[in-house]
Protein backbone atom coordinates (compact mmCIF):
# COMPACT_ATOMS: atom_id res chain seq x y z
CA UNK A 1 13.85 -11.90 -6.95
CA UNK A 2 13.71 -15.19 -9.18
CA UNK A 3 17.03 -16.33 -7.76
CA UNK A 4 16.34 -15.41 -4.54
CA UNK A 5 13.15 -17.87 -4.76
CA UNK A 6 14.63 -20.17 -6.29
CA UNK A 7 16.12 -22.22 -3.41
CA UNK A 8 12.51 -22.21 -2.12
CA UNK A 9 9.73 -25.32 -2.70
CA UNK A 10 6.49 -23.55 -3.41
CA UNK A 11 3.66 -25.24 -1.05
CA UNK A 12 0.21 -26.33 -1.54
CA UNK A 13 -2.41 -23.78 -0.60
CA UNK A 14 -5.11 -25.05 2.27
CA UNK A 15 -7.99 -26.18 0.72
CA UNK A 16 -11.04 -23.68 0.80
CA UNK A 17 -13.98 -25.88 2.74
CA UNK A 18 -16.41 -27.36 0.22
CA UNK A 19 -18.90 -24.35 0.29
CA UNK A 20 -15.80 -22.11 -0.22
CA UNK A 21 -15.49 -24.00 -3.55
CA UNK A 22 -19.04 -24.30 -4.29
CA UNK A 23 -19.72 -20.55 -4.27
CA UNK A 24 -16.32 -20.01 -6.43
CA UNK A 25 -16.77 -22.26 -8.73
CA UNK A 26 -14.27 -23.08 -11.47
CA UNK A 27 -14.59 -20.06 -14.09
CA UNK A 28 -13.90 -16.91 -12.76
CA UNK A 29 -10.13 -16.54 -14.37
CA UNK A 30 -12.04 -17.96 -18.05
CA UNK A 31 -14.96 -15.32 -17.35
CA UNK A 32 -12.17 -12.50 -16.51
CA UNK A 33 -10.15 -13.46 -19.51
CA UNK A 34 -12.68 -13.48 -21.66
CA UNK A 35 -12.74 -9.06 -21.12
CA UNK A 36 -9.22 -8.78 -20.49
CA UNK A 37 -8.59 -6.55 -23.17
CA UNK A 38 -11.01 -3.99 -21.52
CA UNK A 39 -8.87 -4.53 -18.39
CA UNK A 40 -5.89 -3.73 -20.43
CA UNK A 41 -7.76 -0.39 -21.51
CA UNK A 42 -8.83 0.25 -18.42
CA UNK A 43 -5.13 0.25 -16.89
CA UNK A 44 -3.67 1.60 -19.58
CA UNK A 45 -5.36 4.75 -19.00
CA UNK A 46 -5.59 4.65 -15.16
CA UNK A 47 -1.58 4.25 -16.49
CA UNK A 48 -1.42 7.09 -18.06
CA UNK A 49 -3.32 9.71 -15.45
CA UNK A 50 -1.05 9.09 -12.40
CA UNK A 51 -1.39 11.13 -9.48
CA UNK A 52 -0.27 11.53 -5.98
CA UNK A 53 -1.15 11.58 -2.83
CA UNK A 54 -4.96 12.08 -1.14
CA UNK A 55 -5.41 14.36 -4.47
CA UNK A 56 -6.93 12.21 -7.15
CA UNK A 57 -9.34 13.82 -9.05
CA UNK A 58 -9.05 12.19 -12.61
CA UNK A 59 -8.23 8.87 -10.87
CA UNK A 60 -11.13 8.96 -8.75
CA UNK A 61 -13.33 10.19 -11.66
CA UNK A 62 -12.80 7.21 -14.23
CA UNK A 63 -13.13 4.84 -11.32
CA UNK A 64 -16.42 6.22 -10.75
CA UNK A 65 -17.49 6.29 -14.37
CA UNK A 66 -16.67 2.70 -14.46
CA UNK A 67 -18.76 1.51 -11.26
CA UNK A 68 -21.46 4.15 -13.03
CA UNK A 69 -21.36 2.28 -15.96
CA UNK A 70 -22.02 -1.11 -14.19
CA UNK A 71 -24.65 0.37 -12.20
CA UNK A 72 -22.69 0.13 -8.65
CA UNK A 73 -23.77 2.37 -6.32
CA UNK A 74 -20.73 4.41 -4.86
CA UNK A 75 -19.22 7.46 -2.38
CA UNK A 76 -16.47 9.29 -2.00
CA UNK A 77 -14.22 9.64 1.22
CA UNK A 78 -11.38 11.79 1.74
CA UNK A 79 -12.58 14.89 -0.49
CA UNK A 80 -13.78 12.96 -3.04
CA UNK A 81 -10.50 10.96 -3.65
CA UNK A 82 -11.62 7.66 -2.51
CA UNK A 83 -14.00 5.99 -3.76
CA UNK A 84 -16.20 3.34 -1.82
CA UNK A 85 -18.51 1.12 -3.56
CA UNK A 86 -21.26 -1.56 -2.60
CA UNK A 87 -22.22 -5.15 -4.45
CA UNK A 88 -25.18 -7.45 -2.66
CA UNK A 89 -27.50 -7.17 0.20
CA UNK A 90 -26.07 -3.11 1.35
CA UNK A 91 -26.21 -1.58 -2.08
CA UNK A 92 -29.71 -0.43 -1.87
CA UNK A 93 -29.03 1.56 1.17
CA UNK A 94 -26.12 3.42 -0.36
CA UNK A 95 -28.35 5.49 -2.51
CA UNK A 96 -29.34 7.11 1.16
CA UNK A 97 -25.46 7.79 1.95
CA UNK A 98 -25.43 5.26 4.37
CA UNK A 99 -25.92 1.39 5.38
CA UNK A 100 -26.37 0.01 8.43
CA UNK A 101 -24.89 -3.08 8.71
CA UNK A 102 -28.17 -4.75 9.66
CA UNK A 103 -28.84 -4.52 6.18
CA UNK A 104 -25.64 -5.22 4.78
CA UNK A 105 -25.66 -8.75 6.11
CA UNK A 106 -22.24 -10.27 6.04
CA UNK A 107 -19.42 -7.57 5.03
CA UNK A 108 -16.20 -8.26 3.48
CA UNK A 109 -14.20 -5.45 1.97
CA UNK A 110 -11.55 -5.29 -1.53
CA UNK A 111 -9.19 -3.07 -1.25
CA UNK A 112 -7.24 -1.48 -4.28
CA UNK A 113 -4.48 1.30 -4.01
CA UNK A 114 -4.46 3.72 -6.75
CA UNK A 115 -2.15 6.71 -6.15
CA UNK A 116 1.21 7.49 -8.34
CA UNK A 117 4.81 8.35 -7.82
CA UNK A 118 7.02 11.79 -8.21
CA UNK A 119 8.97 9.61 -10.70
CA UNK A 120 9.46 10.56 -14.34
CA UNK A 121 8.72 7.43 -15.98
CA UNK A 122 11.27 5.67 -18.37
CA UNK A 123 9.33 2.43 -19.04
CA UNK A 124 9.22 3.04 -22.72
CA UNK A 125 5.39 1.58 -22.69
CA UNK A 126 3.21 3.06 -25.12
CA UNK A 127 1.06 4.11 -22.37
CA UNK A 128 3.61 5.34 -20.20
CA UNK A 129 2.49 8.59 -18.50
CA UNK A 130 4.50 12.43 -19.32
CA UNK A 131 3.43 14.11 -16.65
CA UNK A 132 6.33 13.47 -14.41
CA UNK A 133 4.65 10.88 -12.77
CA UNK A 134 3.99 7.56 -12.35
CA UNK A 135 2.68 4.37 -11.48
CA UNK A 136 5.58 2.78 -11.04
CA UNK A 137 4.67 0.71 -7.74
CA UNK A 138 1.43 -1.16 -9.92
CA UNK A 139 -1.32 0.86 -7.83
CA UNK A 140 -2.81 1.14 -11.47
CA UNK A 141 -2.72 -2.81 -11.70
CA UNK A 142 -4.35 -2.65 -8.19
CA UNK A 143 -7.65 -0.49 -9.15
CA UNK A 144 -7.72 -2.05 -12.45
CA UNK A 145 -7.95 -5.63 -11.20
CA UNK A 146 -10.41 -4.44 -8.42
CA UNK A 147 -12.59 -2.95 -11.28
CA UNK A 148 -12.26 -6.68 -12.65
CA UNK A 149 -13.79 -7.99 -9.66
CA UNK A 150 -16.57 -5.57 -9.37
CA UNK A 151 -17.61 -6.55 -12.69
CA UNK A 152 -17.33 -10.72 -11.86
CA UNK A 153 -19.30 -9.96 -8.26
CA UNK A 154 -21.89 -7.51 -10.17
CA UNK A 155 -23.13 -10.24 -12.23
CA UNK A 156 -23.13 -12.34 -9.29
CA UNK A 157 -25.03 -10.06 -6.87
CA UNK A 158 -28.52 -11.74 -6.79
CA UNK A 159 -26.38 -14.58 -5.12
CA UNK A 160 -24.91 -12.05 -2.70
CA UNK A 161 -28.31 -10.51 -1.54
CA UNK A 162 -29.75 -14.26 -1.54
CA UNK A 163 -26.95 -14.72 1.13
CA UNK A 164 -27.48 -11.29 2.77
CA UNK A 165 -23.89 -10.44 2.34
CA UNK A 166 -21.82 -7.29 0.82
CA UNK A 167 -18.72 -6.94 -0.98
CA UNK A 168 -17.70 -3.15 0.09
CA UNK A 169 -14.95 -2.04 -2.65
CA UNK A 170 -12.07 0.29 -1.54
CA UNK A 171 -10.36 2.10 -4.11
CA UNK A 172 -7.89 4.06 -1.96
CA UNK A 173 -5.82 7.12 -2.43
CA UNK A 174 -2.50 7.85 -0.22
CA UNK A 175 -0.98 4.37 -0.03
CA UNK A 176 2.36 5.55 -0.78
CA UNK A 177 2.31 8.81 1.60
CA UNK A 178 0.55 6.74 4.28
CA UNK A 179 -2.33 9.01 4.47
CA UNK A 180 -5.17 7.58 2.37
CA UNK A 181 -6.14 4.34 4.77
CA UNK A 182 -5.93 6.80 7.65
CA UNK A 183 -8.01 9.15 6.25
CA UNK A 184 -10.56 7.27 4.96
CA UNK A 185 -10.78 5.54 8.14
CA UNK A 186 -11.56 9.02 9.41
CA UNK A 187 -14.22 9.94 7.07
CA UNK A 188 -15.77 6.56 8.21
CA UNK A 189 -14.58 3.74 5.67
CA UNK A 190 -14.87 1.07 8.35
CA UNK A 191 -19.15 2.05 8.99
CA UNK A 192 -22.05 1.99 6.98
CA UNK A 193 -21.56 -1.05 6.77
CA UNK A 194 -18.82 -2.26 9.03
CA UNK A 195 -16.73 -4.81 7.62
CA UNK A 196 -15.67 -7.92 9.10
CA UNK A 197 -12.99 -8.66 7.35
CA UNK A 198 -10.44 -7.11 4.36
CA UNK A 199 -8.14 -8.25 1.53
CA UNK A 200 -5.89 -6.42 -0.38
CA UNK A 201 -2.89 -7.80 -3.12
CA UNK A 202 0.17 -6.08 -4.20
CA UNK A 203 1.64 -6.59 -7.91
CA UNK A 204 5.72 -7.42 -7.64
CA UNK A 205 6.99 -6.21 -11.01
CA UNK A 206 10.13 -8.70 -10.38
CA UNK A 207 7.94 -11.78 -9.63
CA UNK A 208 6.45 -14.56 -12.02
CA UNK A 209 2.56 -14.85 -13.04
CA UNK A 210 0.99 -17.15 -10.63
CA UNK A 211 3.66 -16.85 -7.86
CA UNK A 212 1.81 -15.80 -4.71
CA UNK A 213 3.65 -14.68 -1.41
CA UNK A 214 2.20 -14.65 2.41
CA UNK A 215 3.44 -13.91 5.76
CA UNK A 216 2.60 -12.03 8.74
CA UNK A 217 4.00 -9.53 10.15
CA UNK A 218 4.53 -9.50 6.10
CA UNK A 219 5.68 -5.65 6.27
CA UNK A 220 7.33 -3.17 8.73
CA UNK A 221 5.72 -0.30 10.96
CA UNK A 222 7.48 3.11 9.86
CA UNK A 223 8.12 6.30 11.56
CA UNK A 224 8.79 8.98 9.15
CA UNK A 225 9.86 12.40 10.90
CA UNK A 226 10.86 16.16 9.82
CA UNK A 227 14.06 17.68 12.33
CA UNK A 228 14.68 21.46 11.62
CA UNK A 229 17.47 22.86 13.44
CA UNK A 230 17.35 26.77 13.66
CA UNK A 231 20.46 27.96 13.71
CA UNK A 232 21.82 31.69 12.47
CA UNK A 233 22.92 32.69 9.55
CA UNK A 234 25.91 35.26 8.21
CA UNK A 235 28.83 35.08 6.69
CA UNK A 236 31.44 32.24 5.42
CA UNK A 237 34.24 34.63 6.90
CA UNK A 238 32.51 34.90 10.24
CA UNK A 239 31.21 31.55 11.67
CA UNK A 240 32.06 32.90 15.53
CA UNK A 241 29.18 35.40 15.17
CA UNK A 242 27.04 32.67 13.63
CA UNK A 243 25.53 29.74 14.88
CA UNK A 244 25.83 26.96 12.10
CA UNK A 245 22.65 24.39 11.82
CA UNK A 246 24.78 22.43 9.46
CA UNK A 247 27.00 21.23 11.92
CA UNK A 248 24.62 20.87 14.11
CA UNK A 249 22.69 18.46 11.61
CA UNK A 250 25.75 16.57 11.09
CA UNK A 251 26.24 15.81 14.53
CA UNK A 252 22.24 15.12 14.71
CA UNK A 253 22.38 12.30 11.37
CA UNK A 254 26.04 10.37 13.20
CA UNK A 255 23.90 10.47 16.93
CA UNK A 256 20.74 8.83 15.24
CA UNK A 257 22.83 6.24 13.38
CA UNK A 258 24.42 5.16 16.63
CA UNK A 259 21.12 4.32 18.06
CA UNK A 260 21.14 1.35 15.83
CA UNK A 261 24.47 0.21 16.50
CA UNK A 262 24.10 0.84 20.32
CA UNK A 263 20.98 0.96 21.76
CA UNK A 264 19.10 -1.84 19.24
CA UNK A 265 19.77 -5.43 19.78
CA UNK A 266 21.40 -7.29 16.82
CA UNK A 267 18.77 -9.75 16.16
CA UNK A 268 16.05 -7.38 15.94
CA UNK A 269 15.00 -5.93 12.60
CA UNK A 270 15.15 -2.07 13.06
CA UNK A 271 16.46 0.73 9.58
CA UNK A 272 16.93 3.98 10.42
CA UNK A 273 17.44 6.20 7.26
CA UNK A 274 18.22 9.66 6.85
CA UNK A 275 17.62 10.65 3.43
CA UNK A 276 16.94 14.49 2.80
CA UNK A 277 19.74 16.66 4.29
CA UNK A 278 19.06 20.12 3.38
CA UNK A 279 20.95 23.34 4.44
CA UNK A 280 22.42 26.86 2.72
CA UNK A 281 21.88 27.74 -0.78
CA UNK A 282 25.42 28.94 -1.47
CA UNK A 283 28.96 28.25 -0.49
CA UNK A 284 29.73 31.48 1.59
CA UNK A 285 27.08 31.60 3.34
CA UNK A 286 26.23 29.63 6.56
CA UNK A 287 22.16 29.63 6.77
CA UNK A 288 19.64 30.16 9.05
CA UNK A 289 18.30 26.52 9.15
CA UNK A 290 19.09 23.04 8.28
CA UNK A 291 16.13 20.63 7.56
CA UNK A 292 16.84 16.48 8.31
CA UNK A 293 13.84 13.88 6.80
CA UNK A 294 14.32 10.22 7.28
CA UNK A 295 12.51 6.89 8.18
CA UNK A 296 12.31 4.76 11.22
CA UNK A 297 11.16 1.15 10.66
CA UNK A 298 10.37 -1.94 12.55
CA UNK A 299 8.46 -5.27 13.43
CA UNK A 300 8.43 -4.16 17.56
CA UNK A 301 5.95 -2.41 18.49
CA UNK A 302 7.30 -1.66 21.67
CA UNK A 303 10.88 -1.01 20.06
CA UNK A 304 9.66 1.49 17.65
CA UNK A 305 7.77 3.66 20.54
CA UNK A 306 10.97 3.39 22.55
CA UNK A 307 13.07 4.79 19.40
CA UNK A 308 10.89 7.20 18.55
CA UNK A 309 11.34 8.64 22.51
CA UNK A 310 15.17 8.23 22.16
CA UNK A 311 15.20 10.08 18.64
CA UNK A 312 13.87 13.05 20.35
CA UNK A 313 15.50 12.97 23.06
CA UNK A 314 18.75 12.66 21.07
CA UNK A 315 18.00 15.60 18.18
CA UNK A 316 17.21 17.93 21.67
CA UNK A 317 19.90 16.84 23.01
CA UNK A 318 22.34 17.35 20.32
CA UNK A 319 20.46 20.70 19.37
CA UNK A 320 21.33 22.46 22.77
CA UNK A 321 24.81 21.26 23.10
CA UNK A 322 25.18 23.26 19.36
CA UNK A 323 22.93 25.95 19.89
CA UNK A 324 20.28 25.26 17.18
CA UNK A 325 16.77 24.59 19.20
CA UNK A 326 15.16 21.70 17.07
CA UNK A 327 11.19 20.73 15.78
CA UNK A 328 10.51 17.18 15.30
CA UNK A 329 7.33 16.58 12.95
CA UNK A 330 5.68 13.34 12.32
CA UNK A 331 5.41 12.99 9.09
CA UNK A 332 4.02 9.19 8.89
CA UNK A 333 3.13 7.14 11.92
CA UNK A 334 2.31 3.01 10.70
CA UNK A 335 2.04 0.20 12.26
CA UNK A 336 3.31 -2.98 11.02
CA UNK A 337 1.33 -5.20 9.03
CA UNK A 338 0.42 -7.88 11.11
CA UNK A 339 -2.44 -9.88 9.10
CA UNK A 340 -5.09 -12.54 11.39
CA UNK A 341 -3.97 -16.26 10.57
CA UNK A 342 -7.55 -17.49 9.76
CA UNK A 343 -8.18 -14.92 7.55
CA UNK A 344 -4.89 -15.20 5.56
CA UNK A 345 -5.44 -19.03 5.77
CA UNK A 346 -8.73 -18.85 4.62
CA UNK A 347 -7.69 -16.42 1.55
CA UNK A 348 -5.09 -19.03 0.29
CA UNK A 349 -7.64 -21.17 0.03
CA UNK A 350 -9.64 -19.19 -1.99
CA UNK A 351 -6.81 -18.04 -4.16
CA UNK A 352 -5.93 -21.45 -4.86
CA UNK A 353 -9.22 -22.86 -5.62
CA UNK A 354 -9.18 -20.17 -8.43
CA UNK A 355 -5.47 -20.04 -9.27
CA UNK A 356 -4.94 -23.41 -9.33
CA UNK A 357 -1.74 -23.56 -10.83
CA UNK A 358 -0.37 -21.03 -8.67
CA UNK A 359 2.66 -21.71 -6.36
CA UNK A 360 2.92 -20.07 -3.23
CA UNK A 361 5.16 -19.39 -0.69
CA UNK A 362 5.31 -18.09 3.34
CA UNK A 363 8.15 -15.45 2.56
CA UNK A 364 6.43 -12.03 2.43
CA UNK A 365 8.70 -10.41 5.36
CA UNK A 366 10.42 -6.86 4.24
CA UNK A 367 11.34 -3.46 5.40
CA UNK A 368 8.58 -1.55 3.14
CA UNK A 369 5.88 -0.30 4.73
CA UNK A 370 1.67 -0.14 3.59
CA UNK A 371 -0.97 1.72 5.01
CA UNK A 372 -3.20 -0.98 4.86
CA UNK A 373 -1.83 -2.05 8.10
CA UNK A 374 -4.58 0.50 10.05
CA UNK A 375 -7.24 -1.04 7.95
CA UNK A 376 -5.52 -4.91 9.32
CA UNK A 377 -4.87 -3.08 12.86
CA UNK A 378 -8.82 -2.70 13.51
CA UNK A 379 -10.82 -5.88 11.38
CA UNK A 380 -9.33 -9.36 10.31
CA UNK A 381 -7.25 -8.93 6.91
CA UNK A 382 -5.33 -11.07 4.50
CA UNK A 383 -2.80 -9.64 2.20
CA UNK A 384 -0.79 -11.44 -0.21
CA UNK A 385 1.88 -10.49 -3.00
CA UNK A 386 1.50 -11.43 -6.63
CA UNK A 387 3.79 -11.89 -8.75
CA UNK A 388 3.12 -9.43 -12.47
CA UNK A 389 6.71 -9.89 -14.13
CA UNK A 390 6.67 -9.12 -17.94
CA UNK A 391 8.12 -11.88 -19.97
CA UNK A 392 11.20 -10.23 -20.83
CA UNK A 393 13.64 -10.61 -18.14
CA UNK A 394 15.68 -7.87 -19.14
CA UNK A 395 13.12 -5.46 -18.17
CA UNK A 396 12.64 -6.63 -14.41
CA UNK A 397 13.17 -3.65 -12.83
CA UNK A 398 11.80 -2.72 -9.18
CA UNK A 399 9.12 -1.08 -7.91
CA UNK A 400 9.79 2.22 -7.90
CA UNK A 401 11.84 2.44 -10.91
CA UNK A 402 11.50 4.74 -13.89
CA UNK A 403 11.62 1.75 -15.43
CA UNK A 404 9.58 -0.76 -13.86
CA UNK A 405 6.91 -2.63 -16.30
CA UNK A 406 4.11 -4.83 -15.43
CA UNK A 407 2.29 -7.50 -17.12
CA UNK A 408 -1.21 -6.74 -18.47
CA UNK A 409 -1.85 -10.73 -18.24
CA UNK A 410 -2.00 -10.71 -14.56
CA UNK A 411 -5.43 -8.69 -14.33
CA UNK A 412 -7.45 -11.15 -15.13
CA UNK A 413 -5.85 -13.43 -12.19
CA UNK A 414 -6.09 -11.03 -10.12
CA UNK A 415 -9.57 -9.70 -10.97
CA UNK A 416 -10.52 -13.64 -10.32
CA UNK A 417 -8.83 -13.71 -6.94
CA UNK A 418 -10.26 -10.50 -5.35
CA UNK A 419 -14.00 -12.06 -6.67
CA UNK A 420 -12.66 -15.31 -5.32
CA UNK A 421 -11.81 -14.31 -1.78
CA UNK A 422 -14.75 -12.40 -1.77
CA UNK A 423 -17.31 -15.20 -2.67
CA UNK A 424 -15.33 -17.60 0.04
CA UNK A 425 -15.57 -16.23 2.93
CA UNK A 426 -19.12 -15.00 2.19
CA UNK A 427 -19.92 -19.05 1.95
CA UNK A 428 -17.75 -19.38 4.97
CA UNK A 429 -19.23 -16.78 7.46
CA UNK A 430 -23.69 -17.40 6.25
């Protein structure tokens, strides 16, 4: 990504109004540094537990053990794997299991991602994980640095009830399945109290410290489906008494691609992606099924509900003209992340007036999809990109990688501007 930037003149963040600045103040990153060893720890062996999903039971543990230990009063959404805390005027309530946003005053809400990957990690880290997982998108750099900032706000919550204002924390499971926000949103995240607003950061393992990217929409809706074709199985020497799902998926994965190339304008941004293909366990044998996943994503709203009609209409089409009757299951259904300009404006502000030396830049526009988008879909959110590049440029790999790495020394900057954003637009909305 460094070259890619490269071209690019970072710009000045907006300034964050005076009383922004007043209630930051100018040593949050010193006062984060100065325990950024136990953030190390901390990640190190949220690092080293990764796992996937809405299922996080040691995850969701440890975080709680650490709010526990700095006596913030917490619940759990989404069978215990999420874990909500409160900071300021609406932790008192929480002890009851609930608080009404009378009491909470003015809400804004953290949010950190915490769930794993299916990927056997090759990082060579001391701390890397063996349990054929990992956290190899930075979700561990996420709840780590959000643990930083519930420890900065904590010491700061006399200010925050003085204010009548909460800082809800969201440490959220399911990012990378797209299940957790909407989950949690089910089991009531978004009451007791209400928020009026949300910020969330992502870690970019190819990025510089300090490098800070924005945009809106800053990530694609997706569409993620399940086609199984039932066909009829027998045997390799006898397809005319057989009705073959394989070629029937075949014919299903060519008709799908030619929706992009024919029924999708060139200018828009649409990828359609195919990529499980599963049929027959042995060469003889032509079997009863054939099983297609794949991806739809886009910026149009409109676009991507039209596609979605056409991709059934298409696999039912295809499946009777072969003989092979066809399910569709959704198997993720996101929006795109379309963030509100104040907000986002507002948030650069406050980054900056804690990061000052950070360079940012309006270029956060890509294909990938986030969950948060439901939470940004219903309240006013920000949500920015940072950059957590180890030194070594030789070990930039990408998210998702076995061997992606990420920089310890961004915790502390990012503990600072989660407190930072938090503290702003509580001065900003008394």
């Amino acid at each position: 990504m460094a070259s890619a930037l490269s071209d690019f003149q970072p710009q000045p963040s907006p300034q964050a109004t005076a009383a922004a600045q007043a209630a930051i103040g100018d040593g949050l990153v010193a006062e984060a540094q100065a325990f950024a060893d136990e953030l190390a720890a901390w990640r190190h062996d949220l690092h080293q537990m990764p796992e996937l999903g809405n299922n996080l039971p040691q995850t969701s543990a440890y975080i709680q053990a650490r709010l526990d230990e700095m006596d913030i009063p917490h619940t759990t959404l989404v069978d215990g794997s999420c874990v909500v805390g409160l900071i300021g005027a609406g932790a008192a309530a929480q002890g009851n299991g609930t608080c009404k946003d009378e009491q909470a005053g003015t809400v804004v809400m953290l949010r950190g991602d915490m769930d794993a990957l299916p990927v056997v990690e090759e990082s060579g880290e001391p701390f890397a994980s063996t349990n054929g997982c990992m956290h190899a998108c930075g979700h561990d750099m996420h709840a780590t640095a959000l643990l930083g900032a519930a420890r900065l706000l904590k010491a700061r919550e006399a200010e925050l009830v003085e204010a009548n204002a909460t800082v809800k924390l969201l440490f959220q499971p399911g990012e990378e399945t797209f299940g957790g926000a909407r989950a949690a949103i089910a089991d009531g995240l978004l009451q007791n109290p209400r928020p009026q607003a949300a910020f969330a950061m992502h870690v970019n393992s190819q990025s510089p410290l300090g490098l800070v990217l924005y945009g809106s929409p800053a990530l694609s809706g997706v569409y993620g489906f399940r086609i199984t074709l039932q066909g009829k199985g027998g045997h390799g020497s006898s397809p005319e008494i057989c009705i073959d799902p394989i070629t029937a998926g075949v014919h299903v994965h060519l008709a799908l691609q030619e929706l992009i190339s024919r029924e999708v304008p060139a200018a828009k941004e649409v990828a359609l992606t195919v990529g499980k293909f599963a049929g027959g366990l042995a060469a003889n044998v032509i079997p009863d099924t054939c099983v297609l996943e794949g991806t739809l994503r886009g910026f149009d709203v409109e676009l991507m509900a039209h596609l979605k009609t056409r991709i059934a209409e298409v696999v039912n089409g295809v499946a009777t003209t072969y003989r092979t009757p066809a399910t569709i299951e959704t198997l993720s259904d996101v929006p795109p992340l379309v963030l509100d300009s104040d907000m986002t404006q507002a948030s650069l502000g406050y980054v900056g007036a804690v990061l000052p030396k950070a360079a940012f830049l309006p270029l956060f526009h890509a294909m990938a999809s986030e969950d948060f988008a439901l939470i940004s879909s219903k309240i006013p959110s920000a949500y920015f990109t940072v950059g957590a590049a180890v030194t070594d440029t030789d070990e930039h790999f990408a998210q998702h990688h076995p061997k992606a790495r990420f920089n310890d020394a961004e915790l502390p900057l990012g503990a600072a501007a989660y407190t930072a954003v938090a503290l702003g637009y509580i001065a900003d909305h008394r």
